[in-house]
Amino acid sequence: MDQPNSSILSSSFLSQLISQKLNHSNYLTWKRQIFPFIKSHRLYGHIDGTTPAPPQYIDREVKRTVVADQGGGASAGSEIRFEYETVTENNPVYEAWLAHDQSLVAYITSTLSEEVLGGVDDDLTALELWSTLATTIDKAVMRSCCTSAGTFRVELDEDEVDPAAALFSRLP
Protein backbone atom coordinates (compact mmCIF):
# COMPACT_ATOMS: atom_id res chain seq x y z
CA MET A 1 0.00 0.00 0.00
CA ASP A 2 1.37 3.40 -0.95
CA GLN A 3 1.94 5.55 2.08
CA PRO A 4 0.67 9.12 2.04
CA ASN A 5 3.10 11.94 2.56
CA SER A 6 2.31 12.72 6.19
CA SER A 7 4.83 15.56 6.53
CA ILE A 8 2.74 17.91 4.42
CA LEU A 9 -0.44 16.82 6.21
CA SER A 10 0.96 18.01 9.51
CA SER A 11 1.90 21.44 8.15
CA SER A 12 0.02 24.46 9.42
CA PHE A 13 -0.65 25.93 5.99
CA LEU A 14 -3.11 23.27 4.81
CA SER A 15 -6.27 25.32 5.13
CA GLN A 16 -4.59 28.17 3.23
CA LEU A 17 -4.43 25.95 0.13
CA ILE A 18 -8.21 26.28 -0.18
CA SER A 19 -9.28 29.80 -1.10
CA GLN A 20 -12.79 29.44 0.34
CA LYS A 21 -14.07 27.45 3.26
CA LEU A 22 -16.94 25.15 2.33
CA ASN A 23 -20.36 26.68 2.86
CA HIS A 24 -23.81 25.78 1.55
CA SER A 25 -23.28 27.54 -1.78
CA ASN A 26 -19.72 26.78 -2.94
CA TYR A 27 -19.47 22.98 -2.83
CA LEU A 28 -18.30 22.46 -6.42
CA THR A 29 -15.59 25.15 -6.17
CA TRP A 30 -14.40 23.75 -2.84
CA LYS A 31 -14.42 20.20 -4.20
CA ARG A 32 -12.33 21.23 -7.24
CA GLN A 33 -9.71 22.68 -4.90
CA ILE A 34 -9.57 19.85 -2.39
CA PHE A 35 -9.57 16.87 -4.80
CA PRO A 36 -6.07 17.44 -6.24
CA PHE A 37 -4.60 17.72 -2.75
CA ILE A 38 -6.25 14.50 -1.59
CA LYS A 39 -5.19 12.61 -4.73
CA SER A 40 -1.63 13.95 -4.68
CA HIS A 41 -1.17 12.62 -1.16
CA ARG A 42 -2.53 9.19 -2.09
CA LEU A 43 -5.48 9.54 0.25
CA TYR A 44 -8.30 9.30 -2.28
CA GLY A 45 -8.99 5.71 -1.23
CA HIS A 46 -9.99 6.99 2.19
CA ILE A 47 -12.89 8.98 0.71
CA ASP A 48 -14.02 6.63 -2.07
CA GLY A 49 -13.91 3.46 0.05
CA THR A 50 -11.11 1.67 -1.83
CA THR A 51 -8.80 1.93 1.20
CA PRO A 52 -11.02 0.42 3.89
CA ALA A 53 -9.98 0.16 7.50
CA PRO A 54 -8.08 -3.04 8.28
CA PRO A 55 -9.17 -4.98 11.37
CA GLN A 56 -8.55 -2.98 14.54
CA TYR A 57 -7.39 -6.05 16.43
CA ILE A 58 -5.50 -9.14 15.39
CA ASP A 59 -5.15 -12.52 17.04
CA ARG A 60 -1.66 -13.85 17.56
CA GLU A 61 -0.86 -17.38 18.64
CA VAL A 62 1.65 -17.57 21.48
CA LYS A 63 3.57 -20.80 22.07
CA ARG A 64 4.61 -21.62 25.64
CA THR A 65 6.95 -24.37 26.68
CA VAL A 66 5.76 -26.27 29.73
CA VAL A 67 8.16 -28.51 31.61
CA ALA A 68 6.44 -30.96 33.92
CA ASP A 69 8.08 -33.30 36.35
CA GLN A 70 6.77 -36.82 35.76
CA GLY A 71 7.20 -37.82 39.37
CA GLY A 72 8.94 -40.93 40.58
CA GLY A 73 12.13 -39.25 41.71
CA ALA A 74 15.13 -37.86 39.92
CA SER A 75 15.43 -40.78 37.48
CA ALA A 76 11.91 -40.36 36.06
CA GLY A 77 12.78 -37.23 34.05
CA SER A 78 10.74 -34.36 32.86
CA GLU A 79 8.10 -34.05 30.21
CA ILE A 80 8.25 -31.09 27.83
CA ARG A 81 5.13 -30.03 26.04
CA PHE A 82 3.91 -26.97 24.22
CA GLU A 83 0.75 -25.03 24.93
CA TYR A 84 -0.74 -22.50 22.57
CA GLU A 85 -2.69 -19.47 23.56
CA THR A 86 -4.37 -16.92 21.33
CA VAL A 87 -3.73 -13.32 22.32
CA THR A 88 -5.72 -10.41 20.87
CA GLU A 89 -3.72 -7.25 20.33
CA ASN A 90 -3.88 -3.93 18.51
CA ASN A 91 -3.22 -4.19 14.78
CA PRO A 92 -0.30 -1.89 13.85
CA VAL A 93 -1.59 -1.73 10.26
CA TYR A 94 -4.91 -0.37 11.55
CA GLU A 95 -3.11 2.18 13.70
CA ALA A 96 -1.18 3.47 10.65
CA TRP A 97 -4.39 3.55 8.59
CA LEU A 98 -6.20 5.45 11.36
CA ALA A 99 -3.40 8.03 11.61
CA HIS A 100 -3.62 8.74 7.85
CA ASP A 101 -7.42 8.76 7.91
CA GLN A 102 -7.67 11.15 10.84
CA SER A 103 -5.04 13.46 9.30
CA LEU A 104 -7.31 13.67 6.27
CA VAL A 105 -10.35 14.29 8.49
CA ALA A 106 -8.46 17.10 10.24
CA TYR A 107 -7.51 18.61 6.90
CA ILE A 108 -11.04 18.44 5.49
CA THR A 109 -12.61 19.90 8.64
CA SER A 110 -10.09 22.76 8.59
CA THR A 111 -11.58 23.78 5.23
CA LEU A 112 -15.20 23.88 6.42
CA SER A 113 -17.08 27.02 7.41
CA GLU A 114 -18.44 27.20 10.93
CA GLU A 115 -22.00 26.64 9.70
CA VAL A 116 -21.04 23.45 7.86
CA LEU A 117 -18.74 22.20 10.62
CA GLY A 118 -21.57 22.63 13.12
CA GLY A 119 -23.59 20.04 11.21
CA VAL A 120 -20.85 17.40 11.18
CA ASP A 121 -20.70 14.64 13.78
CA ASP A 122 -17.58 13.99 15.83
CA ASP A 123 -15.49 10.85 15.50
CA LEU A 124 -16.02 10.19 11.80
CA THR A 125 -13.72 8.48 9.35
CA ALA A 126 -12.74 10.38 6.22
CA LEU A 127 -15.20 8.29 4.19
CA GLU A 128 -18.05 9.05 6.59
CA LEU A 129 -17.19 12.75 6.61
CA TRP A 130 -16.94 12.91 2.81
CA SER A 131 -20.26 11.07 2.42
CA THR A 132 -21.93 13.38 4.93
CA LEU A 133 -20.74 16.44 3.04
CA ALA A 134 -21.76 14.97 -0.31
CA THR A 135 -25.24 14.04 0.85
CA THR A 136 -26.05 17.19 2.80
CA ILE A 137 -24.49 19.96 0.73
CA ASP A 138 -24.09 18.50 -2.75
CA LYS A 139 -27.70 17.31 -2.89
CA ALA A 140 -29.04 20.68 -1.84
CA VAL A 141 -26.96 22.47 -4.46
CA MET A 142 -27.48 20.06 -7.34
CA ARG A 143 -31.17 19.32 -6.87
CA SER A 144 -32.08 22.89 -7.57
CA CYS A 145 -29.64 24.34 -10.06
CA CYS A 146 -30.66 27.36 -12.03
CA THR A 147 -29.77 27.67 -15.69
CA SER A 148 -30.76 30.13 -18.38
CA ALA A 149 -33.43 27.63 -19.42
CA GLY A 150 -34.86 27.39 -15.91
CA THR A 151 -34.56 25.04 -12.97
CA PHE A 152 -33.88 21.34 -13.22
CA ARG A 153 -33.70 18.51 -10.74
CA VAL A 154 -31.36 15.56 -10.46
CA GLU A 155 -33.00 12.49 -9.02
CA LEU A 156 -30.48 10.15 -7.42
CA ASP A 157 -30.61 6.39 -7.54
CA GLU A 158 -30.28 4.68 -4.13
CA ASP A 159 -26.62 3.78 -4.74
CA GLU A 160 -25.61 7.30 -5.82
CA VAL A 161 -24.20 9.69 -3.21
CA ASP A 162 -22.62 12.29 -5.49
CA PRO A 163 -25.24 14.31 -7.37
CA ALA A 164 -22.59 16.06 -9.48
CA ALA A 165 -21.29 12.71 -10.72
CA ALA A 166 -24.87 11.56 -11.35
CA LEU A 167 -25.62 14.69 -13.36
CA PHE A 168 -22.49 14.45 -15.50
CA SER A 169 -22.92 10.72 -16.12
CA ARG A 170 -26.33 11.41 -17.64
CA LEU A 171 -25.17 14.10 -20.05
CA PRO A 172 -25.08 13.09 -23.73
Coordinates of N, CA and C in Angstrom, one line a residue, residues 28 31 138 142 154 156 160-171:
L28 N -19.1 22.9 -5.2 CA -18.3 22.5 -6.4 C -16.9 23.2 -6.5
K31 N -14.8 21.6 -3.8 CA -14.4 20.2 -4.2 C -13.3 20.2 -5.3
D138 N -24.0 18.7 -1.3 CA -24.1 18.5 -2.7 C -25.5 18.3 -3.2
M142 N -27.2 20.6 -6.0 CA -27.5 20.1 -7.3 C -28.9 19.8 -7.6
V154 N -32.1 16.8 -10.2 CA -31.4 15.6 -10.5 C -31.9 14.6 -9.4
L156 N -31.6 11.1 -7.7 CA -30.5 10.2 -7.4 C -31.0 8.7 -7.3
E160 N -26.4 6.1 -5.5 CA -25.6 7.3 -5.8 C -25.6 8.3 -4.6
V161 N -24.3 8.7 -4.3 CA -24.2 9.7 -3.2 C -23.7 11.0 -3.7
D162 N -23.2 11.1 -4.9 CA -22.6 12.3 -5.5 C -23.5 12.8 -6.6
P163 N -24.3 13.8 -6.3 CA -25.2 14.3 -7.4 C -24.5 14.9 -8.6
A164 N -23.3 15.5 -8.4 CA -22.6 16.1 -9.5 C -22.2 14.9 -10.4
A165 N -21.7 13.9 -9.9 CA -21.3 12.7 -10.7 C -22.5 12.1 -11.4
A166 N -23.6 12.1 -10.7 CA -24.9 11.6 -11.4 C -25.3 12.5 -12.5
L167 N -25.2 13.8 -12.3 CA -25.6 14.7 -13.4 C -24.7 14.5 -14.6
F168 N -23.4 14.5 -14.4 CA -22.5 14.5 -15.5 C -22.5 13.1 -16.2
S169 N -22.8 12.0 -15.5 CA -22.9 10.7 -16.1 C -24.1 10.6 -17.0
R170 N -25.1 11.5 -16.8 CA -26.3 11.4 -17.6 C -26.3 12.4 -18.8
L171 N -25.3 13.2 -18.9 CA -25.2 14.1 -20.0 C -24.8 13.3 -21.3

